[in-house]
mmCIF file of C-alpha atoms in Angstrom:
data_model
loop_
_atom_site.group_PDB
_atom_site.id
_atom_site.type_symbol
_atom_site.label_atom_id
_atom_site.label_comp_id
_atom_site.label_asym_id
_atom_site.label_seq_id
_atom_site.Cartn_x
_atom_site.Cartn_y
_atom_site.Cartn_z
ATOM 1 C CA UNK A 21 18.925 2.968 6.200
ATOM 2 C CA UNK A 22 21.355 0.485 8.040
ATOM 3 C CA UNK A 23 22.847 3.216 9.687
ATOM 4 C CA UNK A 24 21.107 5.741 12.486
ATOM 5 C CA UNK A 25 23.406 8.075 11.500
ATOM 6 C CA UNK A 26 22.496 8.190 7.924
ATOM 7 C CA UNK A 27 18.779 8.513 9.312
ATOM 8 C CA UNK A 28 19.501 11.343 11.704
ATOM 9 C CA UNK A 29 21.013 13.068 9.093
ATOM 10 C CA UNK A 30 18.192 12.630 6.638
ATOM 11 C CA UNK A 31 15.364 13.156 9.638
ATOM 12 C CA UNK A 32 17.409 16.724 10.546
ATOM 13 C CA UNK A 33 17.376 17.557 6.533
ATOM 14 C CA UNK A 34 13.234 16.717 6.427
ATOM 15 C CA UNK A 35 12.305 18.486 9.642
ATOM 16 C CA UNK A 36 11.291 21.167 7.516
ATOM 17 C CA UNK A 37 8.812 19.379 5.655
ATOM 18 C CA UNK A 38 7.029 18.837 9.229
ATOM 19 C CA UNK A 39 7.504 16.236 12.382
ATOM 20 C CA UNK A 40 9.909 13.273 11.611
ATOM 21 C CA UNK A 41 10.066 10.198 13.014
ATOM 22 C CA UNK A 42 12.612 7.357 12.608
ATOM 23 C CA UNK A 43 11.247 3.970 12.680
ATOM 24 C CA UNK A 44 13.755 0.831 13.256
ATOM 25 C CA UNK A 45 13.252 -2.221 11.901
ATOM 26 C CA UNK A 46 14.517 -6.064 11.590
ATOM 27 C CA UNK A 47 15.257 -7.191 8.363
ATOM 28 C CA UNK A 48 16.641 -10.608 7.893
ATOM 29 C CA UNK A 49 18.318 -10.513 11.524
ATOM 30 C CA UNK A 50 19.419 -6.375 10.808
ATOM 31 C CA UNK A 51 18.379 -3.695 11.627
ATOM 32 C CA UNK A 52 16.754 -0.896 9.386
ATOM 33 C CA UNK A 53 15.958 2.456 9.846
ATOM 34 C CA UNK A 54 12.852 4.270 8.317
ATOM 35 C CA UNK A 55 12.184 8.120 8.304
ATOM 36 C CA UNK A 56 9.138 8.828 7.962
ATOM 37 C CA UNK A 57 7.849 12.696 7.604
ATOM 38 C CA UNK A 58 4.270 14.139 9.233
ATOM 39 C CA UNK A 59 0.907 12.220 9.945
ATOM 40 C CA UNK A 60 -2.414 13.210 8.159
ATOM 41 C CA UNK A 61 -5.952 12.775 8.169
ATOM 42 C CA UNK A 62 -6.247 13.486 4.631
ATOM 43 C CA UNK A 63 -4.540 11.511 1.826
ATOM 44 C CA UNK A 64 -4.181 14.387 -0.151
ATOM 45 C CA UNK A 65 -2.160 16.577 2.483
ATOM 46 C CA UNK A 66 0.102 13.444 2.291
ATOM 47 C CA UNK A 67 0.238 13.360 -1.817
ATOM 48 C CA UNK A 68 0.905 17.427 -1.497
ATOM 49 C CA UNK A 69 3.645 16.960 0.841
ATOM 50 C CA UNK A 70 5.452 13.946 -1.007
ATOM 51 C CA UNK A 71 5.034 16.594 -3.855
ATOM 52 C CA UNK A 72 6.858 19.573 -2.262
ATOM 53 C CA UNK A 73 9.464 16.845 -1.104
ATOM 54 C CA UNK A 74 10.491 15.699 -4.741
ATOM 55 C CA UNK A 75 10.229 19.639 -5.956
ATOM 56 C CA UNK A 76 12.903 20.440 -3.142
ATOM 57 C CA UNK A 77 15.161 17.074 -4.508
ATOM 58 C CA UNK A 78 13.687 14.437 -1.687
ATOM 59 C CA UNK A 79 12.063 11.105 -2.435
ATOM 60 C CA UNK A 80 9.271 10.235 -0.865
ATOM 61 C CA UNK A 81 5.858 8.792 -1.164
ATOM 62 C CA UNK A 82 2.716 8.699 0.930
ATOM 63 C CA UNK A 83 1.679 5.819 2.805
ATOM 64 C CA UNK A 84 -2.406 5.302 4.097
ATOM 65 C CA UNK A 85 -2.108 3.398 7.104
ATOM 66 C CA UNK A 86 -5.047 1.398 8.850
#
């Protein structure tokens, strides 16, 4: 998002899916904002979350970081 507020709003709709956290970032000189829902060990836990997500209308995908 370019605005926080659009992210806070999201973040406050997700929190039920688990912990949020919004990430900011700098895109070509502007700021971004990223919300990004839980932390797992397990890949799958991710996949079954992103699942329940698009069920309830949400877009999201899981992300294996390193």
């Amino acid at each position: 998002f370019s605005s926080k507020a659009n992210a806070d709003r999201l973040a406050s709709e997700l929190s039920r899916f688990g912990s949020v956290n919004i990430e900011p970032s700098l895109k070509n000189g502007k700021t971004l904002y990223r919300v990004q829902v839980g932390g797992f060990s397990e890949k799958s836990a991710a996949s079954s979350l992103a699942k329940n997500m698009k069920a309830s209308g949400f877009d999201g995908f899981a992300v294996a970081l390193s």
